CSV table of C-alpha atoms in Angstrom, one decimal:
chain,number,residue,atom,x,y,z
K,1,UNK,CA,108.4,-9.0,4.1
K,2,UNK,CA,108.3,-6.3,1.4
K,3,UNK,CA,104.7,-4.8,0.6
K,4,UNK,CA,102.9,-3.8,-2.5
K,5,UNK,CA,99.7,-2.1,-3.4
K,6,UNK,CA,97.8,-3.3,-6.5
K,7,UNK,CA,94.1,-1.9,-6.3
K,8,UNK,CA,93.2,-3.8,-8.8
K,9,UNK,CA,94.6,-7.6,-9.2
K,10,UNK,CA,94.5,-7.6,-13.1
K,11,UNK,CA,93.9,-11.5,-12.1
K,12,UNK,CA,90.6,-10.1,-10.6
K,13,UNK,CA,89.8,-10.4,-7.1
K,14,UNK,CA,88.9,-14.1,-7.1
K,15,UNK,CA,92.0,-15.6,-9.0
K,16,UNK,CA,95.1,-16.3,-7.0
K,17,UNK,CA,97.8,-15.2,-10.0
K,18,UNK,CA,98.6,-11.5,-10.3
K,19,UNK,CA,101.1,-9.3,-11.0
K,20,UNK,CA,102.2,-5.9,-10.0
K,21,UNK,CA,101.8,-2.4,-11.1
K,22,UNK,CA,104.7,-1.4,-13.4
K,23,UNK,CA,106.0,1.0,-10.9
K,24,UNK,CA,106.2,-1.8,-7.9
K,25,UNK,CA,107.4,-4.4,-10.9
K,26,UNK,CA,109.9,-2.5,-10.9
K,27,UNK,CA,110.9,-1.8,-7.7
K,28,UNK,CA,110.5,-5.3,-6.5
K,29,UNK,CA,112.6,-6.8,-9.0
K,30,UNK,CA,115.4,-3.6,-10.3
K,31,UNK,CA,115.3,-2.3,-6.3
K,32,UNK,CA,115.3,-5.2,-3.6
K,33,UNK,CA,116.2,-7.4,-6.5
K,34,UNK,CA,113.4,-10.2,-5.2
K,35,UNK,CA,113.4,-13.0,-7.5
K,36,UNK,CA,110.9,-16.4,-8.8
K,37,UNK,CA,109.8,-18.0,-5.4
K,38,UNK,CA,110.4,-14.8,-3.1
K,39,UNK,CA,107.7,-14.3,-0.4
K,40,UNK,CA,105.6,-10.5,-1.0
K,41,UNK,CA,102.5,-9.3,0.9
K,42,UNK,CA,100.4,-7.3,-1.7
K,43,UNK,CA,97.4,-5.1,0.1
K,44,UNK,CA,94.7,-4.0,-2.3
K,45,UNK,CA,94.0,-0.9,-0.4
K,46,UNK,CA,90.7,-2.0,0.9
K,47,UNK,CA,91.2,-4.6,3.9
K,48,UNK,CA,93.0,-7.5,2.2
K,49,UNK,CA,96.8,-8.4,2.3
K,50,UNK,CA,97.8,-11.3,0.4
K,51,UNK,CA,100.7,-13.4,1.1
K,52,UNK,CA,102.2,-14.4,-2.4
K,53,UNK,CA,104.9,-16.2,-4.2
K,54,UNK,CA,106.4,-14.4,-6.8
K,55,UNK,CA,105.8,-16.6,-10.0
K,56,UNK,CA,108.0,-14.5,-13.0
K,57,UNK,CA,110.0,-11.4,-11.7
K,58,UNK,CA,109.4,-9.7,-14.8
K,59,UNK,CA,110.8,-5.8,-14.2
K,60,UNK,CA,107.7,-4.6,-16.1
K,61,UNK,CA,105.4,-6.9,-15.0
K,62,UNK,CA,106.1,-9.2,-11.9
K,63,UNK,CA,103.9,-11.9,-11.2
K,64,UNK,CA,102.8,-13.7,-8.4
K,65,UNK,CA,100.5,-16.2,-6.7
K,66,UNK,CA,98.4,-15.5,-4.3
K,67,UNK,CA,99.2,-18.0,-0.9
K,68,UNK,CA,97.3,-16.5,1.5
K,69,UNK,CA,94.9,-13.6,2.3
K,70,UNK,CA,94.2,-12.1,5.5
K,71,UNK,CA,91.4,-9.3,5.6
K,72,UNK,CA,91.2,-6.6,7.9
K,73,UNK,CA,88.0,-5.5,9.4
K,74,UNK,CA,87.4,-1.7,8.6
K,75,UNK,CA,88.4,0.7,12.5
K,76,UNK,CA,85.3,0.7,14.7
K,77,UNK,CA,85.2,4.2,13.9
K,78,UNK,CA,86.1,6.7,10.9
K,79,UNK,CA,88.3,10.0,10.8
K,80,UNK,CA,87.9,12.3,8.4
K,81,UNK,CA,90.2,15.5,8.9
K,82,UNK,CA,89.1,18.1,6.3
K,83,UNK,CA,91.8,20.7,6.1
K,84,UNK,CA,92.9,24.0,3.9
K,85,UNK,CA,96.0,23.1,1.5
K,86,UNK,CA,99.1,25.0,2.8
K,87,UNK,CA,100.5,27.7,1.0
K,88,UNK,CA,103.8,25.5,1.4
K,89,UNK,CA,102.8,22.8,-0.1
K,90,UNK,CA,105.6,20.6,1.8
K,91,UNK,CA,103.1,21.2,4.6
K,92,UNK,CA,100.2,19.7,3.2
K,93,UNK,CA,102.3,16.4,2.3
K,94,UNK,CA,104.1,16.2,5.3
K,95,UNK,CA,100.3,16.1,7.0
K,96,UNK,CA,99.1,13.5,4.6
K,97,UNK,CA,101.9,10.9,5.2
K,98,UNK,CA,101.4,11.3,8.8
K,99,UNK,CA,98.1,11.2,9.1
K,100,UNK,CA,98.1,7.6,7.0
K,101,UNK,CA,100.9,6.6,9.6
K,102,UNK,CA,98.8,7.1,12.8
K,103,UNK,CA,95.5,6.2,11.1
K,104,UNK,CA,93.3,7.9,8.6
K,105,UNK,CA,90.3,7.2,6.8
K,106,UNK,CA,89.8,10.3,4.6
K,107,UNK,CA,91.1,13.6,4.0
K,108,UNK,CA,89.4,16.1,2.0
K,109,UNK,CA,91.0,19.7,1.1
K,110,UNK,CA,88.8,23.0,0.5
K,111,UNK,CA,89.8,26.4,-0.4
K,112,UNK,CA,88.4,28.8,2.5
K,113,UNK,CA,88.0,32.9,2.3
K,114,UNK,CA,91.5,33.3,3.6
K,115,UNK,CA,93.2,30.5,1.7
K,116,UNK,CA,96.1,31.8,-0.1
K,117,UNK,CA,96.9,28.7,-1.9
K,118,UNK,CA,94.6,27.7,-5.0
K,119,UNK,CA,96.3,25.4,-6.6
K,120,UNK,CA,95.7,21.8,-5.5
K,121,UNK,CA,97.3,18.3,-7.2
K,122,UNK,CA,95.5,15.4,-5.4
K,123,UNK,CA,98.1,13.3,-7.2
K,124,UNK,CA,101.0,13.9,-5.6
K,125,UNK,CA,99.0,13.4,-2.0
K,126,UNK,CA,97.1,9.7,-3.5
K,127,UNK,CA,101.0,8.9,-4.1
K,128,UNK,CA,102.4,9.7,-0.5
K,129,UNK,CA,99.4,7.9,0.9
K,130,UNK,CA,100.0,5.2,-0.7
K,131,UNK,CA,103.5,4.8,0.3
K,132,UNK,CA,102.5,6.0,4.0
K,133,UNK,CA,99.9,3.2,3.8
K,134,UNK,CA,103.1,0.6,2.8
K,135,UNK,CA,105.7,1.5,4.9
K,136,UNK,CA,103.2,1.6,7.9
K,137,UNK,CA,102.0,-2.0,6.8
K,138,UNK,CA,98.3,-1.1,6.7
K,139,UNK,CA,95.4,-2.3,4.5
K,140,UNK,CA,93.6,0.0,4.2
K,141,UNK,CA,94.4,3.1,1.9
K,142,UNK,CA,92.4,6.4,3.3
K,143,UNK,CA,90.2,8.1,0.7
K,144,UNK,CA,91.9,11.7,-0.4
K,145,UNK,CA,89.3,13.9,-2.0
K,146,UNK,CA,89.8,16.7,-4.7
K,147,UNK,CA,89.6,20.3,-3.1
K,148,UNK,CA,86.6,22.2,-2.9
K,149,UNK,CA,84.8,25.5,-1.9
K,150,UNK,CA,84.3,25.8,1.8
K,151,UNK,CA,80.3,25.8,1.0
K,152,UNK,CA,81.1,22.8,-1.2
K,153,UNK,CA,82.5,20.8,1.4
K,154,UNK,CA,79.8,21.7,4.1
K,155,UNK,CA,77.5,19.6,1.6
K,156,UNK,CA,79.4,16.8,1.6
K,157,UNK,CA,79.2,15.9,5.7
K,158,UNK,CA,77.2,15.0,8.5
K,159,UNK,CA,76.6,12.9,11.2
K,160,UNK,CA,76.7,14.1,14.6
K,161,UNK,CA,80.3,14.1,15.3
K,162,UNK,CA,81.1,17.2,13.2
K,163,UNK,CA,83.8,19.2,14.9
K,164,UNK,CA,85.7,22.7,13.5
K,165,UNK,CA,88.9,23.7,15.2
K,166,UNK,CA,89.2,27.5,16.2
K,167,UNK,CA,90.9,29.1,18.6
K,168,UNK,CA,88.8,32.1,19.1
K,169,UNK,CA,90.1,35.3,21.3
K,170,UNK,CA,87.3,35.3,23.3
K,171,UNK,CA,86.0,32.3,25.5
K,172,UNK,CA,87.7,28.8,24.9
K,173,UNK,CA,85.7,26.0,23.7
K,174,UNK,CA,86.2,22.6,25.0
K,175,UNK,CA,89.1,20.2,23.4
K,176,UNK,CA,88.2,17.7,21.2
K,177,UNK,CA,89.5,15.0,23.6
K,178,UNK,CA,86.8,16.3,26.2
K,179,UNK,CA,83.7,16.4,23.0
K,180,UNK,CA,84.3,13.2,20.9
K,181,UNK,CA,82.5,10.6,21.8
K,182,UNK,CA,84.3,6.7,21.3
K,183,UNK,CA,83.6,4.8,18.1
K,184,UNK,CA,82.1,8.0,16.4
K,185,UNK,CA,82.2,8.9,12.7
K,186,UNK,CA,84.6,12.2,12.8
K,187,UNK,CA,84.7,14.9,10.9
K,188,UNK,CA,86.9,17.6,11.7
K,189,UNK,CA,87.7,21.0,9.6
K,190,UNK,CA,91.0,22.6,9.9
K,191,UNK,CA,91.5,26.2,8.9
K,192,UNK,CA,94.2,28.0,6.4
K,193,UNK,CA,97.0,29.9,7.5
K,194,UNK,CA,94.4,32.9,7.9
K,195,UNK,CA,92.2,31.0,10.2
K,196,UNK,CA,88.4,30.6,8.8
K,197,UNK,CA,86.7,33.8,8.4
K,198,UNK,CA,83.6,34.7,10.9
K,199,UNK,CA,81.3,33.8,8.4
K,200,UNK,CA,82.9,30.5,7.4
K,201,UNK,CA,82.8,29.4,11.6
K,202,UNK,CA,79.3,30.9,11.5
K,203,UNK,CA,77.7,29.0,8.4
K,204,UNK,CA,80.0,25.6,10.3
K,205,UNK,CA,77.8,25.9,13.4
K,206,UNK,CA,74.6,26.6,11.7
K,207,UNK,CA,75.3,23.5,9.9
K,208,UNK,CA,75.6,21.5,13.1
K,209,UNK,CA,79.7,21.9,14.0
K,210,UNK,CA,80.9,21.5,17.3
K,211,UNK,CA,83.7,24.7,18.1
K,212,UNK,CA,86.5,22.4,19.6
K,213,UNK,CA,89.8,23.6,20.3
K,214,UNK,CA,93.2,20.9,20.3
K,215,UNK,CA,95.1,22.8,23.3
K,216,UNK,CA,96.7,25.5,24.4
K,217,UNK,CA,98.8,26.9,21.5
K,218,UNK,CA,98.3,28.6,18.3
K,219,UNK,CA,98.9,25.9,15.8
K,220,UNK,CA,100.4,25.8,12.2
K,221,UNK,CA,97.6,24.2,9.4
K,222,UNK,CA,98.9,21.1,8.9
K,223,UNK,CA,100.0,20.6,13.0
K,224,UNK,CA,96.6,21.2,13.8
K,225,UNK,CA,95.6,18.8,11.3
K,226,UNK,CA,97.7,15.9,12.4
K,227,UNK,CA,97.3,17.0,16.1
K,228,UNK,CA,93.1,16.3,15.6
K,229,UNK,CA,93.9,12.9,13.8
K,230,UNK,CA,96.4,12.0,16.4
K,231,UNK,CA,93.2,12.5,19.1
K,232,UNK,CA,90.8,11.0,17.9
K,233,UNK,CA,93.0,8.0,17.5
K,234,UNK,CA,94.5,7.9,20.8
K,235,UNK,CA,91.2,7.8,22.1
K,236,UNK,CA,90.3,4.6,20.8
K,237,UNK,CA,94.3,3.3,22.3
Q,1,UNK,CA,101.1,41.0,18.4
Q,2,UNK,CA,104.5,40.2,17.5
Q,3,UNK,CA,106.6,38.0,19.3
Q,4,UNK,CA,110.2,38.5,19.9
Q,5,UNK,CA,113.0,36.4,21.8
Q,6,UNK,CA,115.6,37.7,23.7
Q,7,UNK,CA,116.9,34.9,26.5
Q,8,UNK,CA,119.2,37.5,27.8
Q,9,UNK,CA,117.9,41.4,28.2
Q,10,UNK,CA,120.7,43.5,27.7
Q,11,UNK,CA,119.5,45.6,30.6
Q,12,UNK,CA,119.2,42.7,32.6
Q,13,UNK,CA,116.0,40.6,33.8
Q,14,UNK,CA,114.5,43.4,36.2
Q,15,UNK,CA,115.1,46.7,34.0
Q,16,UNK,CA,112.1,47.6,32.0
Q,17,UNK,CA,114.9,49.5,29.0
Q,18,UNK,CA,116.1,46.6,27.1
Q,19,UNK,CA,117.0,45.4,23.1
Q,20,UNK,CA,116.2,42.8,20.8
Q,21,UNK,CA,118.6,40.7,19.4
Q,22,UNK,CA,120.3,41.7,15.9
Q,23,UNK,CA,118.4,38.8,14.2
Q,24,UNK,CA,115.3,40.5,15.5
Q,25,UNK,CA,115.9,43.6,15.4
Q,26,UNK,CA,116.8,43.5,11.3
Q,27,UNK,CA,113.3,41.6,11.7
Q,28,UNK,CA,110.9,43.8,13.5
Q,29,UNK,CA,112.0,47.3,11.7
Q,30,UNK,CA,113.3,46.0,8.3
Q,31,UNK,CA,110.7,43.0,7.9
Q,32,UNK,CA,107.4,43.9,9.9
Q,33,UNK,CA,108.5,47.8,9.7
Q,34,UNK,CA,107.5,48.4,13.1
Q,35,UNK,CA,108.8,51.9,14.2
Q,36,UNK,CA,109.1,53.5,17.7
Q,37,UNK,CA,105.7,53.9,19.8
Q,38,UNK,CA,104.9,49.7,18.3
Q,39,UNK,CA,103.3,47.4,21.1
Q,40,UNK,CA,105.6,44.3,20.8
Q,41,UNK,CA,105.6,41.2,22.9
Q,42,UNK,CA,109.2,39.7,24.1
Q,43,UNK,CA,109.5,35.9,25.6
Q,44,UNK,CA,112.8,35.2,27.3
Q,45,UNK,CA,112.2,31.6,26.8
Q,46,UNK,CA,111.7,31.3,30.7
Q,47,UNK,CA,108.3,31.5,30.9
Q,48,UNK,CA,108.4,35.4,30.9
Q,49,UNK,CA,106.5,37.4,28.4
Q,50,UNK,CA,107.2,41.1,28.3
Q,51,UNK,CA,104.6,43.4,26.3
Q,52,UNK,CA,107.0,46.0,25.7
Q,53,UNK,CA,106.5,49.5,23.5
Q,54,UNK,CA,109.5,50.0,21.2
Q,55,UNK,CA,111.5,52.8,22.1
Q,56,UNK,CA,114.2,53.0,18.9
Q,57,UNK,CA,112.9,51.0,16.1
Q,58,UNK,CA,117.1,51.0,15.3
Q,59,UNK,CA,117.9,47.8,12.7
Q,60,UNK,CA,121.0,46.1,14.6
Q,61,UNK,CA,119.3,47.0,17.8
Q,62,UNK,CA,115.9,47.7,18.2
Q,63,UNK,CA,115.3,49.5,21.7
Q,64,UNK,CA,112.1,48.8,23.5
Q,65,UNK,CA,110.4,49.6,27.2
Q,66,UNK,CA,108.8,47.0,28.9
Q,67,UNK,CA,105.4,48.5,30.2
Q,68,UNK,CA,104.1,44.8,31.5
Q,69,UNK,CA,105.1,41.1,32.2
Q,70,UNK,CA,103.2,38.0,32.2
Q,71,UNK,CA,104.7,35.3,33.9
Q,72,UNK,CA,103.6,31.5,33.1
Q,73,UNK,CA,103.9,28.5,35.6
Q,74,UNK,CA,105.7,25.9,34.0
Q,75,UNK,CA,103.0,22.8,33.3
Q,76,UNK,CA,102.4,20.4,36.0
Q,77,UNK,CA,104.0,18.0,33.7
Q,78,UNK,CA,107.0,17.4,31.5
Q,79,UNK,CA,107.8,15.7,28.6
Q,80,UNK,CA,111.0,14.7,27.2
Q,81,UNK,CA,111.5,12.5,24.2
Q,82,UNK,CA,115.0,10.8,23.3
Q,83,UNK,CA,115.4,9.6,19.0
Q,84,UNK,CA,118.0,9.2,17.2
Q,85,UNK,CA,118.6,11.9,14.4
Q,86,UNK,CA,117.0,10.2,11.0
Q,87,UNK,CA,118.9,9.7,8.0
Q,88,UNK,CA,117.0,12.3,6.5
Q,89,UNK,CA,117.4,15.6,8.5
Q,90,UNK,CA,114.1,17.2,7.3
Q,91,UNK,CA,112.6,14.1,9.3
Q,92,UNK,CA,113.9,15.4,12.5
Q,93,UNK,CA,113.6,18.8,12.1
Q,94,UNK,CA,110.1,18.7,11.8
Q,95,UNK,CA,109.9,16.7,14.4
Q,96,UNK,CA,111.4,19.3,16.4
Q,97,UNK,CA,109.2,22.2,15.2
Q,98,UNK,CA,105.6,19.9,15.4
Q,99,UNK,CA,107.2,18.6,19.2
Q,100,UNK,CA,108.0,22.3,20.1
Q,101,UNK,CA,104.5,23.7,18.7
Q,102,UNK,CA,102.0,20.7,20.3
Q,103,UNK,CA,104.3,21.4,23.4
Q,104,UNK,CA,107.4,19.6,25.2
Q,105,UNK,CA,110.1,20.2,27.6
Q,106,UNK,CA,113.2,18.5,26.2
Q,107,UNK,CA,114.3,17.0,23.3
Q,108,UNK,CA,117.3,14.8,23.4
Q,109,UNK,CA,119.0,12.9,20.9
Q,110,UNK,CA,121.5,9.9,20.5
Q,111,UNK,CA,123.1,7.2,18.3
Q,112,UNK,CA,122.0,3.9,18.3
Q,113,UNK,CA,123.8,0.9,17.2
Q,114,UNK,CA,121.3,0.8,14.0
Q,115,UNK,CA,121.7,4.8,13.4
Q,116,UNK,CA,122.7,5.3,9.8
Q,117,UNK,CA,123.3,9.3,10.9
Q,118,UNK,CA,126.6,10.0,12.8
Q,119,UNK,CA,126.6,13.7,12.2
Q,120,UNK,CA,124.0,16.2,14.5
Q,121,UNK,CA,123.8,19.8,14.4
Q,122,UNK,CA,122.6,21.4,17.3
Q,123,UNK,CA,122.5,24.8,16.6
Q,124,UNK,CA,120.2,24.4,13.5
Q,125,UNK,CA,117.7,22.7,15.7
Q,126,UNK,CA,118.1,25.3,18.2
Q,127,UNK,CA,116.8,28.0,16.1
Q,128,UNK,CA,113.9,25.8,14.5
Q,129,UNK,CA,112.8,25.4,18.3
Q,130,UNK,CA,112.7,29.0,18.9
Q,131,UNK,CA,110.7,29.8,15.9
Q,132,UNK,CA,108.4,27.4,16.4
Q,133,UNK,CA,107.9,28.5,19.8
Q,134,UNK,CA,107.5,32.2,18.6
Q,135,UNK,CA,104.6,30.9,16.2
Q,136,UNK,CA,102.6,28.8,18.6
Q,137,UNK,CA,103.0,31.9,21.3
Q,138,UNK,CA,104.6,30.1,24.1
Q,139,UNK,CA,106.7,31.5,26.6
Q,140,UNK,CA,109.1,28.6,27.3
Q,141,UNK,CA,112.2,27.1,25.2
Q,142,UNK,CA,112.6,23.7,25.2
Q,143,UNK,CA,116.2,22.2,25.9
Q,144,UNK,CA,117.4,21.1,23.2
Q,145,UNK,CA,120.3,18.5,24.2
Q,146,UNK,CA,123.8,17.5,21.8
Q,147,UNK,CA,123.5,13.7,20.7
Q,148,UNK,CA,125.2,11.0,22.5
Q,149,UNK,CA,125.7,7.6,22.6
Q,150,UNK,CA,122.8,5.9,23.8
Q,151,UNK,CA,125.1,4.2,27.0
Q,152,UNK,CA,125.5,8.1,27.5
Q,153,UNK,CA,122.0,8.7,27.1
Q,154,UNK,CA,120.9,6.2,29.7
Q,155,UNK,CA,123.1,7.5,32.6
Q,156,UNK,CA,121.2,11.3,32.4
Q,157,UNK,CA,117.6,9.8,32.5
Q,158,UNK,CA,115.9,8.9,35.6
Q,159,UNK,CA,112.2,8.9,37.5
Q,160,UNK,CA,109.6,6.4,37.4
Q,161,UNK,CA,108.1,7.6,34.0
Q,162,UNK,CA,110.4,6.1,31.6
Q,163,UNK,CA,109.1,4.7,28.5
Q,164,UNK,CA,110.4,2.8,25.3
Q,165,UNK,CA,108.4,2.7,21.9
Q,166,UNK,CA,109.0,-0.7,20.2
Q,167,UNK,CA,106.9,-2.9,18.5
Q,168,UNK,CA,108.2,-6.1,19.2
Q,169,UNK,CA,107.2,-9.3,16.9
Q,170,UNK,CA,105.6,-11.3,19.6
Q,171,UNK,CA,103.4,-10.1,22.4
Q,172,UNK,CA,101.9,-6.0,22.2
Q,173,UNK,CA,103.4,-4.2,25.1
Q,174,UNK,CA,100.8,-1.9,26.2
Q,175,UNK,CA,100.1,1.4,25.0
Q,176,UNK,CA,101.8,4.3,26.3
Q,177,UNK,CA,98.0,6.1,26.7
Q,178,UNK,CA,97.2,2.8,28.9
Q,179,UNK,CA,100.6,3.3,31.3
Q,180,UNK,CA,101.5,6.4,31.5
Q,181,UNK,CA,100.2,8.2,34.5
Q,182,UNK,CA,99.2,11.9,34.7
Q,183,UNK,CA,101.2,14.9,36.0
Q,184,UNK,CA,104.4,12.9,35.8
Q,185,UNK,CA,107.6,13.9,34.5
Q,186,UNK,CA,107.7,11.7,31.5
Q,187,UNK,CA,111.0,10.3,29.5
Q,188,UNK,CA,109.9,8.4,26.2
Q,189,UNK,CA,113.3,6.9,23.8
Q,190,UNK,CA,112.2,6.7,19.6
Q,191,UNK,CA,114.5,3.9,18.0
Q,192,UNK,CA,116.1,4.8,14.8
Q,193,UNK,CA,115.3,3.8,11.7
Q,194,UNK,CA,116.8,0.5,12.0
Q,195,UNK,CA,115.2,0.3,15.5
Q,196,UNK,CA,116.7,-0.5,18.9
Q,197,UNK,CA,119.5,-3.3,19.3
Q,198,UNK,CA,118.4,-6.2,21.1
Q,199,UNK,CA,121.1,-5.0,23.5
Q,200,UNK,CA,119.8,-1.6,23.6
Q,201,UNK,CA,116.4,-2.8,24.7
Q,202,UNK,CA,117.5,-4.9,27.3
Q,203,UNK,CA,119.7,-1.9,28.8
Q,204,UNK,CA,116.7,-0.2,29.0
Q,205,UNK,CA,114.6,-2.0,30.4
Q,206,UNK,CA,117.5,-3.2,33.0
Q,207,UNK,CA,117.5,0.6,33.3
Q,208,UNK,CA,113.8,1.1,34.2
Q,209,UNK,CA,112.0,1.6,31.6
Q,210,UNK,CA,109.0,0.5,30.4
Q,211,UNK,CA,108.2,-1.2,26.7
Q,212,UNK,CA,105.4,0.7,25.4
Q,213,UNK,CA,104.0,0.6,22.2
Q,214,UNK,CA,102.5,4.1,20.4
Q,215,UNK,CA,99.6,2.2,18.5
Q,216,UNK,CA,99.0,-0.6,16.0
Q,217,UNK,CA,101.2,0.7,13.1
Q,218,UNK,CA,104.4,0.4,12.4
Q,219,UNK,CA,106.0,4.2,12.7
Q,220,UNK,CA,108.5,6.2,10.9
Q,221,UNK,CA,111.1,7.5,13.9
Q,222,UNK,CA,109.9,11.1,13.5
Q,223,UNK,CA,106.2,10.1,13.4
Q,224,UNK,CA,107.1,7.8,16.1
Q,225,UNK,CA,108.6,10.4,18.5
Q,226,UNK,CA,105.8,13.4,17.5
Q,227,UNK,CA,102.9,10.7,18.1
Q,228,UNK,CA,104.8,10.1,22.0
Q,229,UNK,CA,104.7,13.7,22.7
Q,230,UNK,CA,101.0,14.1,21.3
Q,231,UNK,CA,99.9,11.0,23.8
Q,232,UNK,CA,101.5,12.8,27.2
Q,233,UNK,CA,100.4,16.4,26.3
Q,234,UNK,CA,96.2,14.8,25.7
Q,235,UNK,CA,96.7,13.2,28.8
Q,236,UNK,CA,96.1,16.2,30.3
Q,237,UNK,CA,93.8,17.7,27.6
């Protein structure tokens, strides 16, 4: 069954007639040509799928009745990756569609000393979320923040299961698979092509960051991105 | 330190006088403008890295000494991971690179009777896995195999750790985290698109393999057969 996203049921949450955005209107009736009486699932983006009837396939604006709604209980833990936009951007989206697949919560962006990339359109990403979040038949659409200064972003977490990812020449730390602890709240920060500067890793630990590395090889931006999401995931397989 | 490839030293494996390739060569003096007297470091692919001191920084054919050689055990595991080529080659492309950097053996690749793709080009792949393994530093090349049909496929795979992602409608076959067992030489087939035949999954399993499932959500084949190789390699994080 074909899946929509309207975050907001113009019907309000309570009423069990709808209709879809104009972009999904028109996709479900131009596109897979679904008609009056068709079956849809519609997620809202925040733990409920309804199963619906399409009432009026109305290219600009296809109704439907709600049948049935399931609601899905939020993960028994949270993953937030918070990462440094690539300067290929194709890299950044690539890591946001993926990392909606496996099973994300939140991804913020921030602009580190080494960052060569300033430019940022949370658009775009919200757009491949969304459709991330659809064609991987989840409820749930993770939270993508507007990028930030490195300090900035320090503000914004906590919680004891703050991790930053470095592979430093000296010493290896211990991989995130061996540090994070089940059912946690993660945060995880991700470094731009230039790796975080010495001062951005220092003010991370002072603020309570664990040094974790994800394995044995150097690491492009956005693999090590997907490869910490993809971790803390499989632990709770 | 830069990181070149040559499988073959022209002055064969045990002289210390040898050349980079022509693609390198152009790269290391035209590109990176390294000149004779430059530390450079040169993988063979084989688990050899030379650190070598370039001797003629010439631009078809860059000269270098080798002055010492690390050799690296291959890991006490393997993973290989058999998809069909996506409809969209970007898809399986970065699969390769991502699979390559996070760190696999061999990649293999066949039609299945719900393949949209018919056409595969090797070569291209080839060179993607090289690169990647330049960037993440590693001193083996994976194999990277020609497509065949999946009967074809079938009759080259063998071993107790065999392994097919599908997410069946009725009962969740367990996850390949939960089954897989460590230090083992692991074999894991990605559907297509279109997923496996009913046919094709009962070959399999008549075969040997295992039905495994890669998680909760429903995965794109690339994402699919990246998130397989991320399972085996934290395994043994």
């Amino acid at each position: 069954m074909h899946l929509f996203y309207q975050p907001n049921p113009p019907g309000g949450l309570k009423s069990d007639e709808s209709w879809l955005t104009e972009d999904d209107s028109r996709h479900a009736v131009k596109t897979l040509r679904l008609g009056t009486g068709d079956a849809i699932a519609v997620t809202d983006g925040h733990g409920n799928r309804h199963l619906a009837v399409i009432t009026q396939a109305d290219p600009r604006r296809c109704a439907y009745r709600i049948t049935d709604t399931q609601t899905t209980p939020p993960r028994p833990f949270s993953i937030r990756i918070c990462v440094a936009p690539t300067k290929n951007n194709d890299r950044i989206e690539w890591f946001v569609e993926k990392a909606v697949e496996v099973g994300i919560e939140r991804i913020s962006f921030f602009f580190g000393y080494h960052s060569e990339r300033r430019v940022f359109k949370r658009e775009r990403l919200e757009k491949i979320a969304v459709a991330a979040m659809k064609q991987s038949l989840q409820a749930y659409l993770p939270q993508i923040d507007d990028a930030v200064s490195f300090n900035e972003l320090l503000k914004t977490v906590d919680g004891p299961q703050r991790f930053i990812a470095h592979l430093p020449d000296g010493e290896m730390p211990a991989n995130l698979a061996r540090v994070a602890k089940p059912a946690g709240q993660y945060v995880v920060l991700i470094g731009p092509e230039g790796d975080f500067s010495g001062m951005e890793i220092e003010q991370a630990l002072a603020a309570g960051f664990q040094l974790v590395t994800l394995g044995p090889n150097r690491l492009r931006t956005e693999t090590a991105a997907l490869t910490a999401c993809q971790l803390l995931n499989f632990i709770h397989a």
